[in-house]
PDB file of C-alpha atoms in Angstrom:
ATOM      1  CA  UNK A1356      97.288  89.571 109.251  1.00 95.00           C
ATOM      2  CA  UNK A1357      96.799  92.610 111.146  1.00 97.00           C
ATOM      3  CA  UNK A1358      97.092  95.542 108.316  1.00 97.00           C
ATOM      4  CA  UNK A1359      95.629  92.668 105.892  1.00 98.00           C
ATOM      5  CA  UNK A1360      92.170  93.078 108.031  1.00 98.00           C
ATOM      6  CA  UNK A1361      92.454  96.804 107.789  1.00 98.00           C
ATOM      7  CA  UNK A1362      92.883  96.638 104.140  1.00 98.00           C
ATOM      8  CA  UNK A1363      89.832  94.786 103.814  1.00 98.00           C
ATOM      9  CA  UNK A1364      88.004  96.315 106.226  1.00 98.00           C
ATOM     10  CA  UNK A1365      88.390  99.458 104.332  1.00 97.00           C
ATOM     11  CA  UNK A1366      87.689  98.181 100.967  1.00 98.00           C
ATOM     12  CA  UNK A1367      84.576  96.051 101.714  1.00 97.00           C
ATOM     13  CA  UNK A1368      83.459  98.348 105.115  1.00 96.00           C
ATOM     14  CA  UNK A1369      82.962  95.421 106.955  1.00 96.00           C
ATOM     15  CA  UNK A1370      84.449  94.716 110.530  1.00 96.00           C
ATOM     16  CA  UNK A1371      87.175  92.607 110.912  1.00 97.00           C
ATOM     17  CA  UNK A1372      88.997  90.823 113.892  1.00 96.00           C
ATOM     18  CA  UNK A1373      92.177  92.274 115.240  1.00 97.00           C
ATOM     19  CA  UNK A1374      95.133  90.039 115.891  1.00 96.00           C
ATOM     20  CA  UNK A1375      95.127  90.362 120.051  1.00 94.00           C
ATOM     21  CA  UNK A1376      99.721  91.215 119.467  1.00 94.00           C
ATOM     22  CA  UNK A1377      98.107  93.768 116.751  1.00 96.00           C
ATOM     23  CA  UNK A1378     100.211  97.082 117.069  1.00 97.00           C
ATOM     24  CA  UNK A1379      98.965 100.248 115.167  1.00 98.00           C
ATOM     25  CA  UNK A1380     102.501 101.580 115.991  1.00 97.00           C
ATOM     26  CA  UNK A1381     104.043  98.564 114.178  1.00 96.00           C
ATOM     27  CA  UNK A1382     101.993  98.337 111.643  1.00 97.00           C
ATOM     28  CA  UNK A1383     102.202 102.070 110.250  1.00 97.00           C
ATOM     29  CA  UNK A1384     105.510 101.972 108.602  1.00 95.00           C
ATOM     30  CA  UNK A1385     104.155  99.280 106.980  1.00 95.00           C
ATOM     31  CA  UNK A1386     101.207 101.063 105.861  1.00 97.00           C
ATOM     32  CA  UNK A1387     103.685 104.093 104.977  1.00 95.00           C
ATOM     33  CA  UNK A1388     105.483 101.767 103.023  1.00 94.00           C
ATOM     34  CA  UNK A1389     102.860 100.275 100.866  1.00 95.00           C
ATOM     35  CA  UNK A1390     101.152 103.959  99.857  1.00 95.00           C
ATOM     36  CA  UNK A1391      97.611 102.731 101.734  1.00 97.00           C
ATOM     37  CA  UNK A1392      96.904 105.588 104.426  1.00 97.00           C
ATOM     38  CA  UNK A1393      93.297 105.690 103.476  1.00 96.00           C
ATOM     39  CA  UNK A1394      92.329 102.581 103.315  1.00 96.00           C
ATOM     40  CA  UNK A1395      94.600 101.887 106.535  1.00 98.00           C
ATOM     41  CA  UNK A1396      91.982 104.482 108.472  1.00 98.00           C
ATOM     42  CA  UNK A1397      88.786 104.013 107.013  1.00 98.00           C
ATOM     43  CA  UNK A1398      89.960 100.016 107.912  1.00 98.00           C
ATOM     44  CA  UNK A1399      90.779 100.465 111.468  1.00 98.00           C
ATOM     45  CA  UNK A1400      87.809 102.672 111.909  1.00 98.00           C
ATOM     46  CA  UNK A1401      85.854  99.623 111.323  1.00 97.00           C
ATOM     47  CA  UNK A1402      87.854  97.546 113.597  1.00 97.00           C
ATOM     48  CA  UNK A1403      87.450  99.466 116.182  1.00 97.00           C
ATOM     49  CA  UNK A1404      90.489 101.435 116.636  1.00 97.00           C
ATOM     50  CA  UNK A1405      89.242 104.676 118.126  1.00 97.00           C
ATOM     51  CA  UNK A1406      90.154 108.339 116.333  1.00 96.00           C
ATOM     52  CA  UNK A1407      91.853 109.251 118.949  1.00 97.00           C
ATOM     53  CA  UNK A1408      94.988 106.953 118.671  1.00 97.00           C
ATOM     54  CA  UNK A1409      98.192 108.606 117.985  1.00 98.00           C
ATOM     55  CA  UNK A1410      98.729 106.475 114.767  1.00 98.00           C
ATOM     56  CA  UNK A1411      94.868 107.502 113.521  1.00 98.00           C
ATOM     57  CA  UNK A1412      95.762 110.746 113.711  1.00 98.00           C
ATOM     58  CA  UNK A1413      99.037 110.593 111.852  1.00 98.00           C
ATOM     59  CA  UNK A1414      97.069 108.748 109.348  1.00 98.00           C
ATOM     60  CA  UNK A1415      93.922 111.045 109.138  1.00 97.00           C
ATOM     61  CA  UNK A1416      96.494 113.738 108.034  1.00 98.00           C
ATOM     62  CA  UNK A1417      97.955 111.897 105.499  1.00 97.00           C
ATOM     63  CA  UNK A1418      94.625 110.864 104.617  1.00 97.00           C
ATOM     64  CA  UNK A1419      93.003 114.383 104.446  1.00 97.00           C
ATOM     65  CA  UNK A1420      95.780 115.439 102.048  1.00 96.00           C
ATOM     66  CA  UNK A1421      95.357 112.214  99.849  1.00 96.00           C
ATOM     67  CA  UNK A1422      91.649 112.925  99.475  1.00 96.00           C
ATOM     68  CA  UNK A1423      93.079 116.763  98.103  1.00 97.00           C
ATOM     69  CA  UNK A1424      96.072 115.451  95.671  1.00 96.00           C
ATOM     70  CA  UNK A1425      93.463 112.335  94.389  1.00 96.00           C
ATOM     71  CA  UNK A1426      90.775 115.277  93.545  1.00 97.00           C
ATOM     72  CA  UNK A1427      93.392 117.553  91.682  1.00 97.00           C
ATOM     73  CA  UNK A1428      94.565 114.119  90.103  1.00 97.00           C
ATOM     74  CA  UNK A1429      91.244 113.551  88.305  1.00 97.00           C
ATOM     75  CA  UNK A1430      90.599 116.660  88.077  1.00 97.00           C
ATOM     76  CA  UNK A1431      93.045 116.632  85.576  1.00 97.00           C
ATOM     77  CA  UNK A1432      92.645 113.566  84.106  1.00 98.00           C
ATOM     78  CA  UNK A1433      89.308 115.001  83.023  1.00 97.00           C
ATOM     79  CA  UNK A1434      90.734 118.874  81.512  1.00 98.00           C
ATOM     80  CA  UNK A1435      93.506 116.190  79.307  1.00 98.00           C
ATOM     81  CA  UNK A1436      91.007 114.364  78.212  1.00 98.00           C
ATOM     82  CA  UNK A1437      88.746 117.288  77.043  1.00 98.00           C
ATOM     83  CA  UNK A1438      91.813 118.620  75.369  1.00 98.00           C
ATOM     84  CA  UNK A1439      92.138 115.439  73.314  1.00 98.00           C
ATOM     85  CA  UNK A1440      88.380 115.118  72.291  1.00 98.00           C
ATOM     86  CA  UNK A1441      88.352 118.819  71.116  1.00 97.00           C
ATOM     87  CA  UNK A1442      91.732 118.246  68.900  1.00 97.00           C
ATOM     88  CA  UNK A1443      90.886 115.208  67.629  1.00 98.00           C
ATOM     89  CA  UNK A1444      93.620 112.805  69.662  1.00 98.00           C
ATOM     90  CA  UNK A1445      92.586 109.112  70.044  1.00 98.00           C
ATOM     91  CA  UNK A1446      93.413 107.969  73.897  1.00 98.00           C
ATOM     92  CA  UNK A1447      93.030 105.293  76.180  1.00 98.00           C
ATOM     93  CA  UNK A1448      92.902 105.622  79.995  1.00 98.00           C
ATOM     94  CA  UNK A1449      94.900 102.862  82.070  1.00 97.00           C
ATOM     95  CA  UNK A1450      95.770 101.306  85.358  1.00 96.00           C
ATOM     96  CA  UNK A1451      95.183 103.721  88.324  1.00 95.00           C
ATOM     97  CA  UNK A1452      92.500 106.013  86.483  1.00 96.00           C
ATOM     98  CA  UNK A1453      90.359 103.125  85.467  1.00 97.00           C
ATOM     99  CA  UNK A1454      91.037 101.522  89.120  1.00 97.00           C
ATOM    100  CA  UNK A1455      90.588 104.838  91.541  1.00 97.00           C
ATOM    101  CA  UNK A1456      86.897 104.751  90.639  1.00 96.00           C
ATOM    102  CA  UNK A1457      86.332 101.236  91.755  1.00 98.00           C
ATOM    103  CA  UNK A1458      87.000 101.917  95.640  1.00 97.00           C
ATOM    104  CA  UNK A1459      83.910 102.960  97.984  1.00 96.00           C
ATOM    105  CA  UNK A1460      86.034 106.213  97.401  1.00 95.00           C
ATOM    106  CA  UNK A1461      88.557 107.030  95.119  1.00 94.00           C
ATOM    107  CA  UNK A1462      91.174 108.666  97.429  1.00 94.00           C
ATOM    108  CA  UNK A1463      91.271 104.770  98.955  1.00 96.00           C
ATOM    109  CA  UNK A1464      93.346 104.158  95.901  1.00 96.00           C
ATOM    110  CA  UNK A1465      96.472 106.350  95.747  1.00 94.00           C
ATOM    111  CA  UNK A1466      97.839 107.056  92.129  1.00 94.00           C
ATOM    112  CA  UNK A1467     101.243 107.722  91.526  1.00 91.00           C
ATOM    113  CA  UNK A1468     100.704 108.540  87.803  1.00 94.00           C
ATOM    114  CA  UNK A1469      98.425 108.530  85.190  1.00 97.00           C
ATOM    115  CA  UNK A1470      98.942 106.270  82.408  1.00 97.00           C
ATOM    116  CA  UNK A1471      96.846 107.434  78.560  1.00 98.00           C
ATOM    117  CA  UNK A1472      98.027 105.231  75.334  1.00 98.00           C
ATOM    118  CA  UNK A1473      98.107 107.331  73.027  1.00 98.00           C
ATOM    119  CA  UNK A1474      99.304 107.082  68.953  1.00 97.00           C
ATOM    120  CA  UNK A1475     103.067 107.785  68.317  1.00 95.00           C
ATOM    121  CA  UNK A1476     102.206 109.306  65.387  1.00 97.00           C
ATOM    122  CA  UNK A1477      99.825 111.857  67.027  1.00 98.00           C
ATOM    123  CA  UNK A1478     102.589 112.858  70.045  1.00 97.00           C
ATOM    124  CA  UNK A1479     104.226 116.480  67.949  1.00 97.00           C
ATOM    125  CA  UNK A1480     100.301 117.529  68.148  1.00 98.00           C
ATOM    126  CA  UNK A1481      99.485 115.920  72.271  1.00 98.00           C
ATOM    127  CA  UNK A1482     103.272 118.000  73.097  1.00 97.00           C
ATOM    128  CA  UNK A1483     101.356 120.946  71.899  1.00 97.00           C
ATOM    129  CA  UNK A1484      98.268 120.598  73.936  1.00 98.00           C
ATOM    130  CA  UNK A1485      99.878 119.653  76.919  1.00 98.00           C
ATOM    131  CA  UNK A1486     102.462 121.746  76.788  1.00 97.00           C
ATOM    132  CA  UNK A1487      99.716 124.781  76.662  1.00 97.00           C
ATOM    133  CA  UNK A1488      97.738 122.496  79.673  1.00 97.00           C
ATOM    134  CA  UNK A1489     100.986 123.558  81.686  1.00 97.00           C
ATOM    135  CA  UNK A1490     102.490 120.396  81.911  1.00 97.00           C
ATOM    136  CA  UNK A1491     106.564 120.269  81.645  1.00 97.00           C
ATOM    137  CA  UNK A1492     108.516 117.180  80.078  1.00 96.00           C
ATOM    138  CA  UNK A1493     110.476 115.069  82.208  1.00 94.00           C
ATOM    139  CA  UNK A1494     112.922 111.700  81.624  1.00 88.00           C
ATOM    140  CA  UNK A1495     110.463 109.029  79.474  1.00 77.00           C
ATOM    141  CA  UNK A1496     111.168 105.186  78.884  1.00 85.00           C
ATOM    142  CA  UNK A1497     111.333 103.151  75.957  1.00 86.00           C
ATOM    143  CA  UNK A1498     107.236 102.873  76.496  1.00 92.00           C
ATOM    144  CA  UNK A1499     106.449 106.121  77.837  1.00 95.00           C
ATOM    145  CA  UNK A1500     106.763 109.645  77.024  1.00 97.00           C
ATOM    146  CA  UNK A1501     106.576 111.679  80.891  1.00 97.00           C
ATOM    147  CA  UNK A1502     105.276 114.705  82.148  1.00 98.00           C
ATOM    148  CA  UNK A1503     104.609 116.373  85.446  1.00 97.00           C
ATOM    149  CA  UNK A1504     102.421 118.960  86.658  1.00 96.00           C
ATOM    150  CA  UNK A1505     101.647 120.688  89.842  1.00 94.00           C
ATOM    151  CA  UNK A1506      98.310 118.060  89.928  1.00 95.00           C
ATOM    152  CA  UNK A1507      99.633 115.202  87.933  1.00 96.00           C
ATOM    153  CA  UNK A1508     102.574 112.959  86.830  1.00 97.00           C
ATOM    154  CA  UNK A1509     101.591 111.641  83.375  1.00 97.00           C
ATOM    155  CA  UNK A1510     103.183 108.684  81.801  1.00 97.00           C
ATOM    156  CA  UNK A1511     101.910 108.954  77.496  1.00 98.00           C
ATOM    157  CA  UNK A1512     102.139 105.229  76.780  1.00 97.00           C
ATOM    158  CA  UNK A1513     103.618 104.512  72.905  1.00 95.00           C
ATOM    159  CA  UNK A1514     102.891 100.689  73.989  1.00 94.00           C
ATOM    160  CA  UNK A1515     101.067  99.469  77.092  1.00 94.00           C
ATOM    161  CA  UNK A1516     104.743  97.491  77.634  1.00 92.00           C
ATOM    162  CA  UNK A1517     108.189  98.146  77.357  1.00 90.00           C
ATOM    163  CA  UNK A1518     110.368  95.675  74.908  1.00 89.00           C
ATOM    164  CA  UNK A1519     112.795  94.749  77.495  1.00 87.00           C
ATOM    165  CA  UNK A1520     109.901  92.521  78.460  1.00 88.00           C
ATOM    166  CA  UNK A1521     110.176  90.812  75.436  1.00 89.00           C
ATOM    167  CA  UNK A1522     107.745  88.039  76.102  1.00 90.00           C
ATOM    168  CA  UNK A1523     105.170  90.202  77.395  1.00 93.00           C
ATOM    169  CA  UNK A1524     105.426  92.943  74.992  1.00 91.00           C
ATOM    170  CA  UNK A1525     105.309  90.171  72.219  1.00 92.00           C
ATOM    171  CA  UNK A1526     101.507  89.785  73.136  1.00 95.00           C
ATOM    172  CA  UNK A1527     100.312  93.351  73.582  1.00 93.00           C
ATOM    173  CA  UNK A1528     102.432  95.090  70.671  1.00 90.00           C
ATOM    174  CA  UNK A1529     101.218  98.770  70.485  1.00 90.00           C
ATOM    175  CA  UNK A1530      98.079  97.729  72.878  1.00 93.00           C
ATOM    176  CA  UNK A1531      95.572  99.308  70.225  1.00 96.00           C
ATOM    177  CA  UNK A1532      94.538  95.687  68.659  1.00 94.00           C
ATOM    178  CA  UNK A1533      93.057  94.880  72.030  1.00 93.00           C
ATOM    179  CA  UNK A1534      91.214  97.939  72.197  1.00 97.00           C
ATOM    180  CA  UNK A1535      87.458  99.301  71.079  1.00 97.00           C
ATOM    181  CA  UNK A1536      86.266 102.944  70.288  1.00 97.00           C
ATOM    182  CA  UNK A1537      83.938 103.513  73.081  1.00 95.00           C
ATOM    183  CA  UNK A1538      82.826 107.091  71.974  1.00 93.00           C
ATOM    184  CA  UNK A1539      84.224 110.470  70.256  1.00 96.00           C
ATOM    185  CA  UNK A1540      88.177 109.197  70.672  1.00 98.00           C
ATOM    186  CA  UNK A1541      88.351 107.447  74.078  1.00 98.00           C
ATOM    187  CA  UNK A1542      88.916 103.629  73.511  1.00 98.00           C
ATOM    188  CA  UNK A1543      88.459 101.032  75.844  1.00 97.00           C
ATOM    189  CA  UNK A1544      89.053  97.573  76.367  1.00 97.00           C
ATOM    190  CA  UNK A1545      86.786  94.727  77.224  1.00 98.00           C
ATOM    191  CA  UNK A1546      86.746  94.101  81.117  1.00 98.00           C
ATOM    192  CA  UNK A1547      88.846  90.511  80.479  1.00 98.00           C
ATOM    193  CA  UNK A1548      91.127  92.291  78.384  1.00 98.00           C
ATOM    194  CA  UNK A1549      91.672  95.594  80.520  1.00 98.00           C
ATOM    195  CA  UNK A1550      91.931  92.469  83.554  1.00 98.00           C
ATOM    196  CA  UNK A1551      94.951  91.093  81.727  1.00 98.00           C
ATOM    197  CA  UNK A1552      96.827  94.310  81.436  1.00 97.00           C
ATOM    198  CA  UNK A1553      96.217  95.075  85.306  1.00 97.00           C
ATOM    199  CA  UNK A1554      97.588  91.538  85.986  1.00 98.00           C
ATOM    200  CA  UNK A1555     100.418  91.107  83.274  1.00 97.00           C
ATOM    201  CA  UNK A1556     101.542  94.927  85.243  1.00 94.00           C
ATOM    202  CA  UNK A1557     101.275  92.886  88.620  1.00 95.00           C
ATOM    203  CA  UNK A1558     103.073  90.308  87.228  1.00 95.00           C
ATOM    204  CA  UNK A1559     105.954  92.282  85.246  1.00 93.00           C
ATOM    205  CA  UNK A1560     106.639  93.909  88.805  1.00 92.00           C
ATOM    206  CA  UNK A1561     106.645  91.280  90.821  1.00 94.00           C
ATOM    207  CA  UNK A1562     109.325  89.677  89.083  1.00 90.00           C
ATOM    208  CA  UNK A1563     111.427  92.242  88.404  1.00 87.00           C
ATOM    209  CA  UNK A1564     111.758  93.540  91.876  1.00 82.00           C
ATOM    210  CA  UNK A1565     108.759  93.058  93.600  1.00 86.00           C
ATOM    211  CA  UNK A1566     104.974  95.112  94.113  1.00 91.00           C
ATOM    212  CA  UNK A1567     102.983  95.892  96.503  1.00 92.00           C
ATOM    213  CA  UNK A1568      99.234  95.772  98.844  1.00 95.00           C
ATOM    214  CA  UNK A1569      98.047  98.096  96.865  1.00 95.00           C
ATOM    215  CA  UNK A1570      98.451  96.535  93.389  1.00 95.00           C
ATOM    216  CA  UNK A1571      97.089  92.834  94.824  1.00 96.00           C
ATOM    217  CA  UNK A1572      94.169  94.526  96.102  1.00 97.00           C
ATOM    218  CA  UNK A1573      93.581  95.975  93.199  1.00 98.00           C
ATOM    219  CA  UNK A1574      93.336  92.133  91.478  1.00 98.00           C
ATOM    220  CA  UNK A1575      90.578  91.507  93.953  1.00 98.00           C
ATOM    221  CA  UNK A1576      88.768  94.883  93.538  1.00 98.00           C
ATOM    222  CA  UNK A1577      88.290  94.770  90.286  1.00 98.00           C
ATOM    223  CA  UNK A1578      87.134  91.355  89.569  1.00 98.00           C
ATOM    224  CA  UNK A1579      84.561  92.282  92.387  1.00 97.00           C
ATOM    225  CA  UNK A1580      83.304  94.845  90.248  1.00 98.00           C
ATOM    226  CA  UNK A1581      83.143  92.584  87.311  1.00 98.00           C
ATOM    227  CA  UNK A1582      81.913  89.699  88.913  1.00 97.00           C
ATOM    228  CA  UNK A1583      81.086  87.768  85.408  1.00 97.00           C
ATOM    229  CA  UNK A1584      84.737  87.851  83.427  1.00 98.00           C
ATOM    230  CA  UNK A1585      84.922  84.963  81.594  1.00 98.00           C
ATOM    231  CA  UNK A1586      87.719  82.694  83.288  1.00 98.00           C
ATOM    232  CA  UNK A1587      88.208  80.256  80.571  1.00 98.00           C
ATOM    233  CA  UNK A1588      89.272  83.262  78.374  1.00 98.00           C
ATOM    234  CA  UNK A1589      91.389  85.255  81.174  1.00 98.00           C
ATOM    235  CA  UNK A1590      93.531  81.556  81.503  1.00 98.00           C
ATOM    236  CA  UNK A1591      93.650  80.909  78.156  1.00 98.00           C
ATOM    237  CA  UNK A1592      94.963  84.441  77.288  1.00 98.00           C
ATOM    238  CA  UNK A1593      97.598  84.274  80.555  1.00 98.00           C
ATOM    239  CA  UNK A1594      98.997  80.929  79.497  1.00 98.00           C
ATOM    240  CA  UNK A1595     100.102  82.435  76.229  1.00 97.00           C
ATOM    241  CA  UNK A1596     102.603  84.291  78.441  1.00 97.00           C
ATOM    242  CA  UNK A1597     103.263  81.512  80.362  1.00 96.00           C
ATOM    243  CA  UNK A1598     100.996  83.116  83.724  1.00 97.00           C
ATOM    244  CA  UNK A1599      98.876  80.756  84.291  1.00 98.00           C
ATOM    245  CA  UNK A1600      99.937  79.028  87.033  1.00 98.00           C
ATOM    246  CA  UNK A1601     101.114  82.526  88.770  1.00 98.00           C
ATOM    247  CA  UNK A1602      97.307  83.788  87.971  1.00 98.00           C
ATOM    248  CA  UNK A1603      96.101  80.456  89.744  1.00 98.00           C
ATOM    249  CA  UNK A1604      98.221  81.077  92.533  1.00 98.00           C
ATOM    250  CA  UNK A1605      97.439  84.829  93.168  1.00 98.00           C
ATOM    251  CA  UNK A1606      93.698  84.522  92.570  1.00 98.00           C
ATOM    252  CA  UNK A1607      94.442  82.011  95.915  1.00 98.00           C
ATOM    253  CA  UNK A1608      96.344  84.177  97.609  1.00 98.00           C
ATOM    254  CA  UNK A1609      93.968  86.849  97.012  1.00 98.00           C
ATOM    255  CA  UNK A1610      91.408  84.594  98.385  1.00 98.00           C
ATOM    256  CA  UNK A1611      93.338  84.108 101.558  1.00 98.00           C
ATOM    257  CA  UNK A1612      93.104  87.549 101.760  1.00 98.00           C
ATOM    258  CA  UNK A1613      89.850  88.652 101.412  1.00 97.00           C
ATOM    259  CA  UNK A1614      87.428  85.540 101.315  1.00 96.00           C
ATOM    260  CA  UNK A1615      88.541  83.165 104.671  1.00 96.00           C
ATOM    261  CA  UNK A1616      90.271  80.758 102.449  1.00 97.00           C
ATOM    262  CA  UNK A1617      93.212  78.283 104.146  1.00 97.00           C
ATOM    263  CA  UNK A1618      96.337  79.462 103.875  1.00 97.00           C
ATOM    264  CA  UNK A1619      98.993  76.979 101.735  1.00 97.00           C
ATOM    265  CA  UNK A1620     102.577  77.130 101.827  1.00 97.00           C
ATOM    266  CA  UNK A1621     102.505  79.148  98.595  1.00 97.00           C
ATOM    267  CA  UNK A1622      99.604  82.033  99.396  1.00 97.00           C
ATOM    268  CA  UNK A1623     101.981  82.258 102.665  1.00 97.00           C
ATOM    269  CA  UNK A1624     105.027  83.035 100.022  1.00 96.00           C
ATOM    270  CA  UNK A1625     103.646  85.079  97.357  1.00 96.00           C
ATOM    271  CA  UNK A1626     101.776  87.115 100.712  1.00 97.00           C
ATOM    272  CA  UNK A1627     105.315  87.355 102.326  1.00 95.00           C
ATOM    273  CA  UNK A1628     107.057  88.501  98.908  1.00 94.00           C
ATOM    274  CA  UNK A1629     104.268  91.437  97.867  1.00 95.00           C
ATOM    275  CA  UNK A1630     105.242  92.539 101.985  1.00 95.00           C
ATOM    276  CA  UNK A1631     108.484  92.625 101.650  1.00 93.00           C
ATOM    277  CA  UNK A1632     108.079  94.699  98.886  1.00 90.00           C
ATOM    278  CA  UNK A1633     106.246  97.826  99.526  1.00 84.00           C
ATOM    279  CA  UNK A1634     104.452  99.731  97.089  1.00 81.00           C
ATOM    280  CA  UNK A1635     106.446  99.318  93.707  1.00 73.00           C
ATOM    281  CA  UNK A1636     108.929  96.434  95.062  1.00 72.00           C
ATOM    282  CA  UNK A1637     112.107  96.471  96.084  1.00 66.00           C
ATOM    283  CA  UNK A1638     114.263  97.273  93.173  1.00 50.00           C
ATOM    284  CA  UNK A1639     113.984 100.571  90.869  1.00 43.00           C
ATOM    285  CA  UNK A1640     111.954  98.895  88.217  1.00 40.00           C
ATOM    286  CA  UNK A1641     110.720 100.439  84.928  1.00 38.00           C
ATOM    287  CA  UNK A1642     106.720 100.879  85.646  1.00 40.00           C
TER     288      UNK A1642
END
């Protein structure tokens, strides 16, 4: 409950209560665990824990180098994206660079990689551009082409999910029927539609081995930034993959979490299972 007010704390930069057993030592493998050092600080700042605590200034460390890789990060995001406008590549940003810009600051949200659907067909030319970007291939997935640089770790997506999840993968296909030319060749999805993807990722991972504080927050960040999805479409969509009930649960969970709700005995569960998991679960999963 402890690292739970920190984490909302930081996100909403409002004060929360402390548990009185609350342990900063305690809680910072924890913390380390689930990839939230920033929001961890900015959080306890809030609460009260003074700067000068031994854990605060572990974190403030990590933190200061966060807010450096998350810059280079977008930074980068930004140059790729140029690169595809000026040769003509169609591309959709996902997950974490969509999500980064919804915190009070971005470096609140770490991102292990960047995920861009792109077109199979156009991949000989994007090897070309990245490759002259300075970007060097490393092992891919069924869904993913991957590449690493010294600012980014890029994940190409061929199909927002891999076919090993057959029953997911059955509804998004290539992911470029749910999708909408915003302008030049970036495409988008609608907010409810770009919310399902976030979730059916939460989901995939949490039954396959597990995800983490970071990820659930996420759920609650971004429908705070889209406060008027339309529900009725978001079940009707998630029940065609057989999520509705796990949606219904989460969203209560979630508003455990962050909104004073009751606790039941299965917000307790799903709360203990996304802890025991730490950032991407508990299992090497494919992301």
């Amino acid at each position: 409950k402890g690292i739970l007010a920190l984490v909302r704390a930081g996100i909403t930069g409002e004060p929360m209560p402390l548990p009185t057993e609350f342990s900063m030592e305690e809680a910072f493998r924890q913390i380390q665990r689930h990839q939230i050092p920033g929001l961890a600080f900015e959080g306890a700042l809030r609460c009260g824990v003074p700067k000068t605590h031994p854990v605060m200034q572990q974190l403030f460390r990590i933190y200061c180098m966060d807010v450096q890789y998350s810059q280079r990060q977008m930074d980068a995001v930004r140059t790729l994206c140029e690169a595809f406008e000026e040769q003509g590549i169609d591309y959709m940003c996902m997950k974490g660079c969509n999500l980064k810009p919804l915190y009070p600051k971005h470096e609140l949200r770490r991102m292990g990689d960047a995920d861009i659907l792109i077109r199979d067909e156009q991949y000989p030319m994007i090897k070309k551009i990245i490759t002259k970007l300075g970007y060097r291939e490393d092992v891919g997935a069924d869904h993913t082409y991957t590449w690493k640089s010294d600012a980014l770790y890029l994940e190409l997506h061929k199909r927002p999910i891999p076919k090993e999840s057959a029953d997911l993968y059955a509804y998004f296909s290539d992911g470029w029927s749910r999708t909408h030319l915003c302008e030049g060749h970036r495409y988008e999805q609608t907010a409810e539609d770009e919310y399902i993807y976030v979730f059916v990722h939460y989901a995939k991972h949490y039954r396959l081995g597990g995800i983490g504080l970071r990820h659930a927050a996420d759920l609650w960040v971004y429908k705070k930034a889209n406060p008027d999805l339309d529900e009725t479409y978001l079940m009707n969509e998630l029940e065609k993959m057989n999520l509705g009930v796990f949606y219904t649960n989460v969203q209560r969970m979630l508003s455990v979490w962050f909104e004073d709700a009751p606790e039941d005995d299965v917000s307790d569960f799903i709360t203990e299972t996304v802890f025991n998991s730490g950032a991407f679960g508990t299992s090497d999963v494919i992301r």
